[in-house]
Coordinates of C-alpha atoms in Angstrom, one line a residue:
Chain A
X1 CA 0.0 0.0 0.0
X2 CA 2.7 2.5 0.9
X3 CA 5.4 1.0 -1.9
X4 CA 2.1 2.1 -4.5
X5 CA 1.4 5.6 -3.1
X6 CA 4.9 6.2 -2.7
X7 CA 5.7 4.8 -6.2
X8 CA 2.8 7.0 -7.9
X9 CA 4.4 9.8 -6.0
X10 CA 7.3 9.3 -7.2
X11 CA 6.3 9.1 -11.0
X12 CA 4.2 12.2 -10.3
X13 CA 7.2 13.9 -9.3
X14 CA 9.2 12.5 -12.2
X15 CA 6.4 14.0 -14.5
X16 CA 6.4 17.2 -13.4
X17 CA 10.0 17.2 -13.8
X18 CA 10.0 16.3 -17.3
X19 CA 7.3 18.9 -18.3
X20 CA 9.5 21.5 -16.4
X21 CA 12.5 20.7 -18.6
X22 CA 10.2 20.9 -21.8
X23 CA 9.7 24.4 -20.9
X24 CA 13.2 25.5 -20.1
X25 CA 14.0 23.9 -23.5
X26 CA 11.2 26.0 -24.9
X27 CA 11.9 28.9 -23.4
X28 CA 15.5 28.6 -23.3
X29 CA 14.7 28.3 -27.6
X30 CA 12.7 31.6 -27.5
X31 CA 15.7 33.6 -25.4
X32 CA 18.0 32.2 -28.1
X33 CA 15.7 34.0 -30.7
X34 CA 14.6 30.4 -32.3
X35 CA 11.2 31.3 -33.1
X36 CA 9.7 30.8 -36.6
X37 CA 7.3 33.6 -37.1
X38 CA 5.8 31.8 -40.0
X39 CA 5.1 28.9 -37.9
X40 CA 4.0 30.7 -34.7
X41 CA 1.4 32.7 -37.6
X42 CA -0.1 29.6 -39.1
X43 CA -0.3 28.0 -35.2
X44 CA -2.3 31.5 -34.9
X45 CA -4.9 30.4 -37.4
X46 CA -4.8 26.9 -36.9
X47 CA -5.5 27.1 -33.3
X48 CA -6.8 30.6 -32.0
X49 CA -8.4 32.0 -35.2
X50 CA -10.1 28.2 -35.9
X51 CA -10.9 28.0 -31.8
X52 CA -13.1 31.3 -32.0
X53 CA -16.6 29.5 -33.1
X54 CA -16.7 26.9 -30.0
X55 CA -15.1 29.4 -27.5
X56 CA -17.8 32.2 -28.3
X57 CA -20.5 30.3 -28.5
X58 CA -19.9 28.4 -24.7
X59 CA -19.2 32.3 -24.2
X60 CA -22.8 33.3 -25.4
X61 CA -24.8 30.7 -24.2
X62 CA -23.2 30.7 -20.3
X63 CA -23.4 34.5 -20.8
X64 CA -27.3 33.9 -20.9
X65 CA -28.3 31.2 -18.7
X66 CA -25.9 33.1 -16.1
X67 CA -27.9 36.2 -16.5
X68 CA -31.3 34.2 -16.4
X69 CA -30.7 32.1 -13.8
X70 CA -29.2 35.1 -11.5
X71 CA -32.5 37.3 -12.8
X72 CA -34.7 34.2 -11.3
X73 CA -33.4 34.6 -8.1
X74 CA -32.9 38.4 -7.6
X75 CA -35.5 39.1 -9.3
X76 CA -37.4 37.7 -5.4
X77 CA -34.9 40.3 -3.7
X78 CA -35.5 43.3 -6.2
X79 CA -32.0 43.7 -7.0
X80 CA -32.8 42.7 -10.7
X81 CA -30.2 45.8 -11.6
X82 CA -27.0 43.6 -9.5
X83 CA -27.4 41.4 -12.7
X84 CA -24.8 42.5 -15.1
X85 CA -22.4 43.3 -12.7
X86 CA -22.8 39.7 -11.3
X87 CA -22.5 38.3 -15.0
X88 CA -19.6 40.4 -15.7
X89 CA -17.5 39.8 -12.7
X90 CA -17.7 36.4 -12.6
X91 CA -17.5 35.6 -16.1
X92 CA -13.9 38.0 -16.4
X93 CA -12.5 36.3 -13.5
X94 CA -13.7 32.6 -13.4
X95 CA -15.8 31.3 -16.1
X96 CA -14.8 33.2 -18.9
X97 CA -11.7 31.7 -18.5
X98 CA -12.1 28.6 -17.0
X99 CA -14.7 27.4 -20.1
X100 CA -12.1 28.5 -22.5
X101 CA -9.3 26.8 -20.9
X102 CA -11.5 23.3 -21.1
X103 CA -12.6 23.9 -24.7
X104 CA -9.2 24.8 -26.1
X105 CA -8.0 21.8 -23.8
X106 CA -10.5 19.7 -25.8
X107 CA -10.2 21.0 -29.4
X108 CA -6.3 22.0 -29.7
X109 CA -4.9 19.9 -26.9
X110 CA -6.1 16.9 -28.4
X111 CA -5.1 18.0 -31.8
X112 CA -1.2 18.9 -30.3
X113 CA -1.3 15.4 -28.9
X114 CA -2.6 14.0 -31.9
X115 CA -0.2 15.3 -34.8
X116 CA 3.0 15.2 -32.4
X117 CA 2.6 11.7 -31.2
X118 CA 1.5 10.7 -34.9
X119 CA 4.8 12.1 -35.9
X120 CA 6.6 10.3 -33.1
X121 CA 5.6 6.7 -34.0
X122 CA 6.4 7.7 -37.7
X123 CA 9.9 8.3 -36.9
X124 CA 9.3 12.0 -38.3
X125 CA 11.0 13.6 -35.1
X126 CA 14.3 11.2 -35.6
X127 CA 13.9 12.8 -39.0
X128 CA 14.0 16.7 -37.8
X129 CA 16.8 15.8 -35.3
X130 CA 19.0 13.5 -38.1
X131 CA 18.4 17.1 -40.4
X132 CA 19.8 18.6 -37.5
X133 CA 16.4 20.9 -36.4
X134 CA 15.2 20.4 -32.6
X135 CA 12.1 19.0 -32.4
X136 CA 11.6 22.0 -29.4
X137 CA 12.3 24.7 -32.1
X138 CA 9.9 23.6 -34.6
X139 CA 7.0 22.0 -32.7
X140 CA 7.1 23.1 -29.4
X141 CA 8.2 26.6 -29.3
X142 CA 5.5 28.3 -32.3
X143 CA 2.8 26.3 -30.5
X144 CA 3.6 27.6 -27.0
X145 CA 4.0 31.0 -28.4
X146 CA 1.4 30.7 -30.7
X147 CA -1.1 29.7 -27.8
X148 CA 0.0 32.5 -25.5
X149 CA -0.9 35.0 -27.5
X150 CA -4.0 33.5 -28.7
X151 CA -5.7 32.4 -25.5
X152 CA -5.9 35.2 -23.6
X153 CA -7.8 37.0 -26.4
X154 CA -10.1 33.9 -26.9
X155 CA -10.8 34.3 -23.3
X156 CA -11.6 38.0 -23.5
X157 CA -13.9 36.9 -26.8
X158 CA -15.4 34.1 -24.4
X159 CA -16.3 36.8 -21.9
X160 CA -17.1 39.7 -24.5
X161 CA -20.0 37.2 -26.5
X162 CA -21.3 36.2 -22.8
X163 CA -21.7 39.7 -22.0
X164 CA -23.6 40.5 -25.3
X165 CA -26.0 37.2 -24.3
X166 CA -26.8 38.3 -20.9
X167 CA -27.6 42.0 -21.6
X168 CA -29.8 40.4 -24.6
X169 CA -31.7 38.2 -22.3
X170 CA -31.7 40.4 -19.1
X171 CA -32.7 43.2 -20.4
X172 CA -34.2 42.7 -23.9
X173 CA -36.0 38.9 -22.6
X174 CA -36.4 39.5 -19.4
X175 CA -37.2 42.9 -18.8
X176 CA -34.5 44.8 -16.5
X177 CA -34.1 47.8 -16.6
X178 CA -31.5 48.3 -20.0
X179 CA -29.7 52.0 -18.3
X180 CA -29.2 49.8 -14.6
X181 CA -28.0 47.1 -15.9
X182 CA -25.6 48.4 -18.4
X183 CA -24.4 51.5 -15.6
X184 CA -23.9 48.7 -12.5
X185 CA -22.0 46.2 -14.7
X186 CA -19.1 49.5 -15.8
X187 CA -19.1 50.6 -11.9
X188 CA -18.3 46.9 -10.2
X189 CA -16.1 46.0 -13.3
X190 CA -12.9 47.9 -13.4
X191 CA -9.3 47.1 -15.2
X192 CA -8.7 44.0 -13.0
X193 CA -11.1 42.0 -13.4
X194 CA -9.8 42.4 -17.1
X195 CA -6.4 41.6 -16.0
X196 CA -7.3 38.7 -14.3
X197 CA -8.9 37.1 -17.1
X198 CA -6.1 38.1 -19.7
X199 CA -3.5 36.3 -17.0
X200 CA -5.2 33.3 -17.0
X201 CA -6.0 33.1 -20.0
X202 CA -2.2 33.2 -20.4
X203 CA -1.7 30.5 -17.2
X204 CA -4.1 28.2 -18.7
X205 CA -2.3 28.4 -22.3
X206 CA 0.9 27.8 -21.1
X207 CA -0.6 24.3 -19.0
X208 CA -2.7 23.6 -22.3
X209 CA 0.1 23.8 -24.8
X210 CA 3.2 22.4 -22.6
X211 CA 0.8 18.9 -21.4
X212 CA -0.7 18.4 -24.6
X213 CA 3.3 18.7 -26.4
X214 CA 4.5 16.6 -23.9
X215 CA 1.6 13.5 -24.4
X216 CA 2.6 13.7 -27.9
X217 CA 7.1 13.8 -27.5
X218 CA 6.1 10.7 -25.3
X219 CA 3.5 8.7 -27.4
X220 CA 4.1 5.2 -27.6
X221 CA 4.3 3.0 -30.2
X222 CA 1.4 1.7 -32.3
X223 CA -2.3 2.4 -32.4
X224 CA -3.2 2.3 -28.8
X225 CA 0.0 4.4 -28.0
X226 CA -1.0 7.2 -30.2
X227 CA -5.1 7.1 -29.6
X228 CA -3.9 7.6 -25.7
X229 CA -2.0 10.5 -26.0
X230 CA -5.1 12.5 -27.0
X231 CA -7.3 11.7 -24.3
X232 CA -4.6 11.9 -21.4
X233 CA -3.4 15.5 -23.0
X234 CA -7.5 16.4 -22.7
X235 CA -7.8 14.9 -19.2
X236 CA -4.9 16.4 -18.2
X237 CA -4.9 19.9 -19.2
X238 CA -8.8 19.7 -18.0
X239 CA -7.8 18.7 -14.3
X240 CA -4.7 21.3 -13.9
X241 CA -6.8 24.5 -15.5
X242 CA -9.5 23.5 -12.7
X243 CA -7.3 22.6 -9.7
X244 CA -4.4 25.6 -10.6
X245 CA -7.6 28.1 -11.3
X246 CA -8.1 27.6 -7.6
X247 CA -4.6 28.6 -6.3
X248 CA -4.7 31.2 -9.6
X249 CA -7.6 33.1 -8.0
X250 CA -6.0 33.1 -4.4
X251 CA -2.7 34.7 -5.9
X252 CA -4.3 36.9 -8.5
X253 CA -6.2 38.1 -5.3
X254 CA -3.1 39.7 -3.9
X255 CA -1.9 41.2 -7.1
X256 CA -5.1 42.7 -8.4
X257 CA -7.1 43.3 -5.4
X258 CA -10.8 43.4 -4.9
X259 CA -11.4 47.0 -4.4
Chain B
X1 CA 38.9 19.2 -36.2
X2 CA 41.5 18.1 -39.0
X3 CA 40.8 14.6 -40.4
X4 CA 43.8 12.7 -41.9
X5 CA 42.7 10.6 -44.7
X6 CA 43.7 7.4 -42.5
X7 CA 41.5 8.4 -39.8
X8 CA 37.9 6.8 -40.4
X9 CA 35.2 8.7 -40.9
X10 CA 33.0 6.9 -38.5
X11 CA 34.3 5.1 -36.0
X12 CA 32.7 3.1 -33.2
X13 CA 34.5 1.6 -30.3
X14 CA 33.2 -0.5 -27.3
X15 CA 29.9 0.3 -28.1
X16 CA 27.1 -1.0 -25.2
X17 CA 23.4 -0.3 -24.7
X18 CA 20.7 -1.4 -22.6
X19 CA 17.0 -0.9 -23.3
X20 CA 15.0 -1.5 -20.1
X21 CA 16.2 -4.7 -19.1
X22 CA 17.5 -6.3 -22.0
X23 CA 21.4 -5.7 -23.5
X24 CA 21.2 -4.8 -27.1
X25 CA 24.7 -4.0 -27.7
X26 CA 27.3 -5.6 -25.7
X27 CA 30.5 -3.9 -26.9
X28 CA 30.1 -3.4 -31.0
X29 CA 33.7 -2.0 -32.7
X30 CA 33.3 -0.6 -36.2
X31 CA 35.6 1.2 -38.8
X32 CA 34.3 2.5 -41.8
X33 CA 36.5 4.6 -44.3
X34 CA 36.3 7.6 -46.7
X35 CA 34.1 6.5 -49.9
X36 CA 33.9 2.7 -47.8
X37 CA 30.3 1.0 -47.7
X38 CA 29.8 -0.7 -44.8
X39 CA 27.0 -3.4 -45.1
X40 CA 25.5 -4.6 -41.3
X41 CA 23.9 -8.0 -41.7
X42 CA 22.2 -9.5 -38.8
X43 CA 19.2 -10.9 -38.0
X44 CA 15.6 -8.8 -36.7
X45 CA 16.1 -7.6 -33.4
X46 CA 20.0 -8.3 -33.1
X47 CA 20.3 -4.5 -32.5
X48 CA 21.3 -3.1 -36.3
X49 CA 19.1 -0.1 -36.0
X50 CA 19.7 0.5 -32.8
X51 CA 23.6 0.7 -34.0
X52 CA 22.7 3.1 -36.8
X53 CA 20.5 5.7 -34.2
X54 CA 23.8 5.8 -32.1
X55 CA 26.2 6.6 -35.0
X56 CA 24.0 9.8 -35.7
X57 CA 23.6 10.4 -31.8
X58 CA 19.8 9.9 -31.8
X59 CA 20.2 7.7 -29.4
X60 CA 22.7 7.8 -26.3
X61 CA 24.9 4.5 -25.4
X62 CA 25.1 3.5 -22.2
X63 CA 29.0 3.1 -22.0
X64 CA 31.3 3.1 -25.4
X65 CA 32.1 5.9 -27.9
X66 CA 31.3 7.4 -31.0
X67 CA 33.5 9.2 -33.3
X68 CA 32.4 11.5 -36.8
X69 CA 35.5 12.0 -38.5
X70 CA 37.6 12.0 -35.6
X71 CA 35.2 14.2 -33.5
X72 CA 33.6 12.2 -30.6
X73 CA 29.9 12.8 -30.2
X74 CA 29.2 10.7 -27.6
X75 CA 28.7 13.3 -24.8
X76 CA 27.7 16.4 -27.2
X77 CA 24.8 18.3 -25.9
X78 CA 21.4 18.7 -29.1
X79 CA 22.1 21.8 -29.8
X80 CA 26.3 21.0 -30.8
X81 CA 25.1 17.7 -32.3
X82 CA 23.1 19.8 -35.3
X83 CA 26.0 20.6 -37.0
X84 CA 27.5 17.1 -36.7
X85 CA 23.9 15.6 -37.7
X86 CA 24.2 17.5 -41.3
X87 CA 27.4 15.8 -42.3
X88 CA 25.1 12.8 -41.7
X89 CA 22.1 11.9 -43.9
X90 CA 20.1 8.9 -42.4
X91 CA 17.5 7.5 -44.7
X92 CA 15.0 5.7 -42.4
X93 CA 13.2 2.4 -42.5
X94 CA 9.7 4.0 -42.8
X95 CA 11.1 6.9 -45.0
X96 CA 10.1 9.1 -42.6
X97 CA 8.9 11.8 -44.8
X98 CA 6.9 14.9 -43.2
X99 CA 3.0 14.3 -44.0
X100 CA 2.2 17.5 -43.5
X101 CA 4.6 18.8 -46.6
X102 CA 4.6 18.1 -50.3
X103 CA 7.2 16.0 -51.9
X104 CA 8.8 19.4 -53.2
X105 CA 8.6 20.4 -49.5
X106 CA 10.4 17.6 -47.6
X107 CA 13.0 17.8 -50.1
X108 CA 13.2 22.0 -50.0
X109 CA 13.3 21.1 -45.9
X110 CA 17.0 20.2 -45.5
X111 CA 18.3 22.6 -47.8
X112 CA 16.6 26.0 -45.9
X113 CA 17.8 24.4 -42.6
X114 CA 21.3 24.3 -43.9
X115 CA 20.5 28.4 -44.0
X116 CA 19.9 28.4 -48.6
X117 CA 17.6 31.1 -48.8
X118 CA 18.0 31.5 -52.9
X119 CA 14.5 30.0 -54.4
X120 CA 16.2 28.7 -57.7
X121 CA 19.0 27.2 -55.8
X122 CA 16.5 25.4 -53.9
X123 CA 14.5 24.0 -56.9
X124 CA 17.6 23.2 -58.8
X125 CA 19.1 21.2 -55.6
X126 CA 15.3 19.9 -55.4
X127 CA 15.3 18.6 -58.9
X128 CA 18.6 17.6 -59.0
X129 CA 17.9 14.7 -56.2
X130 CA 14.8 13.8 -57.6
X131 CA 16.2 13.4 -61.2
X132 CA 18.6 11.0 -59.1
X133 CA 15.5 8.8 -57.6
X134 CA 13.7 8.7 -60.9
X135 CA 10.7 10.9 -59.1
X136 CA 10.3 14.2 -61.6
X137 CA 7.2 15.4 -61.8
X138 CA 6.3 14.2 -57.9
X139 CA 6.8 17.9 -56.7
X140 CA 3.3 18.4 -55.4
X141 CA 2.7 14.9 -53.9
X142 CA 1.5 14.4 -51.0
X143 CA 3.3 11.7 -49.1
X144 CA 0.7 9.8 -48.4
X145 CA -0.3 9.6 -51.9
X146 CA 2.5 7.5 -52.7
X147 CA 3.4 3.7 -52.7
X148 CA 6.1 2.3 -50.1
X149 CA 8.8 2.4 -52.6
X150 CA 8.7 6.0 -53.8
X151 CA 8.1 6.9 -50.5
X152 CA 11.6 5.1 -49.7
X153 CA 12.9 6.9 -52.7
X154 CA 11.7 10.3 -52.0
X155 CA 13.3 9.7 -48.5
X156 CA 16.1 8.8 -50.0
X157 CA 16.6 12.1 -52.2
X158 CA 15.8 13.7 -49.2
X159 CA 19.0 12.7 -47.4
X160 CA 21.5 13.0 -50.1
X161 CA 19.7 16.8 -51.6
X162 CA 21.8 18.4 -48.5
X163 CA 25.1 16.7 -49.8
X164 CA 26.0 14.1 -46.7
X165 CA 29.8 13.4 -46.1
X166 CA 28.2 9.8 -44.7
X167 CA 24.9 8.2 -45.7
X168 CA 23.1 5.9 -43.0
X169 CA 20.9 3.3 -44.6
X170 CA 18.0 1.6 -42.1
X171 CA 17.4 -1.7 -43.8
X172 CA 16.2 0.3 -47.3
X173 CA 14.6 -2.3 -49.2
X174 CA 12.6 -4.2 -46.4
X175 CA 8.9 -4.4 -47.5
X176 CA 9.8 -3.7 -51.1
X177 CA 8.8 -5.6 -53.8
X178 CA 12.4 -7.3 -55.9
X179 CA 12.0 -5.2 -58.8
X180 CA 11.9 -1.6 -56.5
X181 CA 14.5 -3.5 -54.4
X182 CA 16.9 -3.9 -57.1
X183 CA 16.4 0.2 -58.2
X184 CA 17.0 0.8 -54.5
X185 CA 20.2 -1.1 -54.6
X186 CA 21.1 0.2 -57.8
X187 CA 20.8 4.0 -56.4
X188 CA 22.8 3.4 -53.3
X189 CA 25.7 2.2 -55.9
X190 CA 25.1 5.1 -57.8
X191 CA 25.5 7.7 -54.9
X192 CA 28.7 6.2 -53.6
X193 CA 30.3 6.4 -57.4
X194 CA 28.5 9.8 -58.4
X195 CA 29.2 11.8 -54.9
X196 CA 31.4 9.2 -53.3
X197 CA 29.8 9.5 -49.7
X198 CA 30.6 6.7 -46.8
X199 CA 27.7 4.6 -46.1
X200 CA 26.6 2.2 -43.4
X201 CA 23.6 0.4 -44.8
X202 CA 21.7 -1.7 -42.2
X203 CA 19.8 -5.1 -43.9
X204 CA 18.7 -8.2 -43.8
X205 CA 18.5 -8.4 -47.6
X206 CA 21.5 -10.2 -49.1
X207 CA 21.4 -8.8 -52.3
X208 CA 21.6 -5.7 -50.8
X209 CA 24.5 -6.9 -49.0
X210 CA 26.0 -8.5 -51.7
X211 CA 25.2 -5.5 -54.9
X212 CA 26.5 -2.4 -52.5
X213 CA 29.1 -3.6 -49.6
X214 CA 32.4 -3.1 -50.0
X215 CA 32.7 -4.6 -46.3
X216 CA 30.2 -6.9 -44.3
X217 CA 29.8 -6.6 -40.8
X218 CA 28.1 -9.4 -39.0
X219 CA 25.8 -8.5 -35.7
X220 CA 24.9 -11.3 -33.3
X221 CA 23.9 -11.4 -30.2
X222 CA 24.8 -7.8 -29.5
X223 CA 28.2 -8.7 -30.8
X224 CA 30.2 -8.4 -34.0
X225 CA 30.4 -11.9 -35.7
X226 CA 32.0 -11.3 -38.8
X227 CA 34.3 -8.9 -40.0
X228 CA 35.4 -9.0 -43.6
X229 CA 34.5 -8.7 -47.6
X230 CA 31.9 -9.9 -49.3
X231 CA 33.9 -12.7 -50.9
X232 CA 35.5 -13.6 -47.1
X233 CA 31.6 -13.9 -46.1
X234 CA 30.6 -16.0 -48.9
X235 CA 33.5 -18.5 -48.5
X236 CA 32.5 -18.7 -44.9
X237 CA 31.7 -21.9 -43.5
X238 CA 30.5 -21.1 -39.8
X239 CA 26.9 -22.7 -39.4
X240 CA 25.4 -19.3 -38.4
X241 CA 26.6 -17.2 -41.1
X242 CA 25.7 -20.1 -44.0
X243 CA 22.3 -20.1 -42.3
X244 CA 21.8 -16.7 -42.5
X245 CA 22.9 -16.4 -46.1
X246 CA 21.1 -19.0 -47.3
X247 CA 17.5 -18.5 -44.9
X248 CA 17.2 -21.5 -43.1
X249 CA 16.0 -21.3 -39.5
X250 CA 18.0 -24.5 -38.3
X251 CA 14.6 -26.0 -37.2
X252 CA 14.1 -29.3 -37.9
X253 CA 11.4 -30.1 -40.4

């Protein structure tokens, strides 16, 4: 019992340390100037500009069943006016990115996994290293970049279409008053709320991107070995943007403060 | 670092390696000299790839050196093993080629690596090694789009377009059918005349080994068997080496 915990500990620990030296490699790479722009551009499209259908509509559609559901219950209360700022606040600093962080886990992870560990088993990596290219420059480093300047705009689109579907239903569906709602949600939602969603937007990238690449450098061999490294890249990067967002808020707490 | 035309170009001494529990290698020695092709026989599994990734450092032995011309790579960090890696051209058992890039591409890939920025060099170097493969006209191929042996044969323009010193071979005709076998054989030939690069060619094919060695090394057991010519290997009477050449299994009917 003890040899298994402290045995899964231990490869726990060992994983963490092997994801840590991916991204000194990678950043290491991007110090020494290795990036390739045109690389990092057509990650851009492949991955933020193709993720921007699923991430604003989960955006729209929390946006309004967030705004209804919170109506429902002020609405008892008369405070049917505390309803955008309640939208807003908690879509900028939790949902908004949380919801984007899980999609983009699911849609690019997935497909980072996919195409790296297909190119593993192929021997395509030996390939780049026997032409003398590190595998870290050309796949790793324009997808982390790539990734970290995408997501944290994908997270401000997320919040930006939620917004737009809770004013619609709040105040166009369900009746509240269009000047309170608008004029509560600008006082209670200042610059860091913003901030807080851009940085973990950025966080959540950074775990997306760095899991997902890893899954893939280590696929194994064969069929099985590269249909796994898909689905533990999605489980993973799920688990770590929910259980970090935790600790994310706590520390994002000191930094931005709630004024 | 100066090379002395005595000193081999790739040299391997006391090589060992270990794969989880199992000893692959257990101490391989191999010379192989300027314009020399050295043919590895052996059976599957005897550890011939496994020597091939260590002479081009993609994998790391667990005790024994290797030497490039003279230069020991054994303990080079990636980044100081790139420039050792394009002396090198390794054509690889599954070809290898990038799926995501057309034929033109993977071929164009090497060459803009090796810092050629100049388009029409590029497609002159490009057509150039696939005039040598017999492939013009498969620029804008997709790699999936093509059989196993032009895929071998696109690989194989692939590593000689960026103009090797030393050309690895992983078992190059395995899976081939005779007639693309014999082409395959006949282009290895033609590279070591035409450019006169040092090869290593990995196989269990004995025509292979017979059409393109100039030396035959002999793997068993993690060990080298045999050491000598083609003619020395032919004239050889030990049991295992007549039962390789000729394919019987030693299993009693």
């Amino acid at each position: 019992m003890l040899t298994t915990l402290g045995r899964s500990a231990l490869s726990f620990a060992s994983y963490l340390g092997e994801v840590a030296l991916l991204m000194r490699d990678t950043v290491g790479a991007i110090l020494l100037g290795k990036i390739r722009w045109r690389l990092v551009m057509f990650q851009i499209a492949e991955m933020g500009f193709r993720s921007q259908l699923v991430v604003s509509v989960t955006g729209a559609f929390t946006g309004a069943v967030f705004a209804a559901q919170t109506y429902f219950q002020f609405h008892k209360l008369g405070m049917d006016s505390a309803v955008g700022p309640v939208v807003s606040l908690s879509m900028f600093r939790e949902l908004g990115p949380v919801l984007t962080g899980l999609m983009v886990a699911g849609r690019v992870g997935a497909a980072i996994a996919a195409e790296i560990g297909t190119m593993k088993v192929t021997e395509q990596i030996d390939a780049l290293r026997a032409l003398g290219v590190q595998p870290v420059d050309y796949l790793v480093v324009p997808r982390a970049t790539a990734l970290m300047i995408s997501m944290p705009l994908l997270v401000v689109e997320c919040v930006g279409f939620s917004l737009i579907a809770g004013w619609f239903v709040a105040t166009q569906v369900l009746g509240v008053q269009e000047a309170f709602f608008l004029e509560n949600m600008r006082r209670y939602t200042d610059g860091y709320d913003i901030a807080w969603a851009l940085s973990k937007g950025f966080v959540f990238g950074v775990i997306i991107v760095f899991l997902s690449c890893y899954e893939g450098l280590n696929a194994r061999e064969g069929a099985v070995g590269v249909g796994r490294a898909p689905t533990e890249a999605v489980v993973r990067c799920s688990l770590s943007i929910l259980i970090s967002n935790f600790f994310l808020s706590f520390g994002l707490n000191i930094i931005f403060p709630t004024v | 670092m100066s090379s002395s035309p005595e000193t081999p170009v790739i040299e391997v001494q006391a090589l060992k390696k270990r794969l989880g529990t199992q000893d692959v290698l257990r101490g391989v020695d191999l010379q192989v000299r300027r314009g020399e092709t050295c043919v590895v026989l052996g059976r599957s599994g005897c550890g011939k790839s496994v020597l091939l990734k260590h002479i081009i450092a993609l994998m790391r032995p667990t005790s024994g050196r290797v030497l490039i011309e003279g230069e020991e790579i054994t303990g080079l960090p990636e980044r100081q093993l790139l420039d050792v890696r394009r002396k090198v051209g390794m054509l690889f058992q599954s070809a290898a080629l990038f799926d995501s890039m057309t034929v033109e591409q993977n071929l164009a890939f090497p060459l803009k690596e090796q810092g050629i920025r100049d388009p029409k060099v590029i497609k002159e170097r490009v057509t150039e090694a696939l005039d040598m493969v017999d492939l013009l006209g498969a620029e804008s191929k997709m790699p999936e789009k093509l059989s196993g042996g032009m895929r071998k044969r696109v690989g194989l323009a692939r590593t000689v377009v960026g103009r090797p010193r030393c050309i690895l071979y992983d078992e190059p005709t395995t899976g081939l059918d005779p007639i693309t076998s014999d082409s395959i054989n006949r282009l290895i030939r033609r590279l070591q005349k035409r450019i006169s690069v040092t090869s290593v060619v990995v196989t269990h094919d004995m025509k292979t080994a017979f059409h393109c060695g100039d030396s035959i090394v002999f793997l068993h057991e993690g060990r080298v068997y045999f050491q000598g010519t083609v003619d020395q290997l032919r004239a050889s009477t030990d049991p295992v080496i007549t039962d390789f050449i000729e394919g019987r299994s030693g299993d009693a009917d």
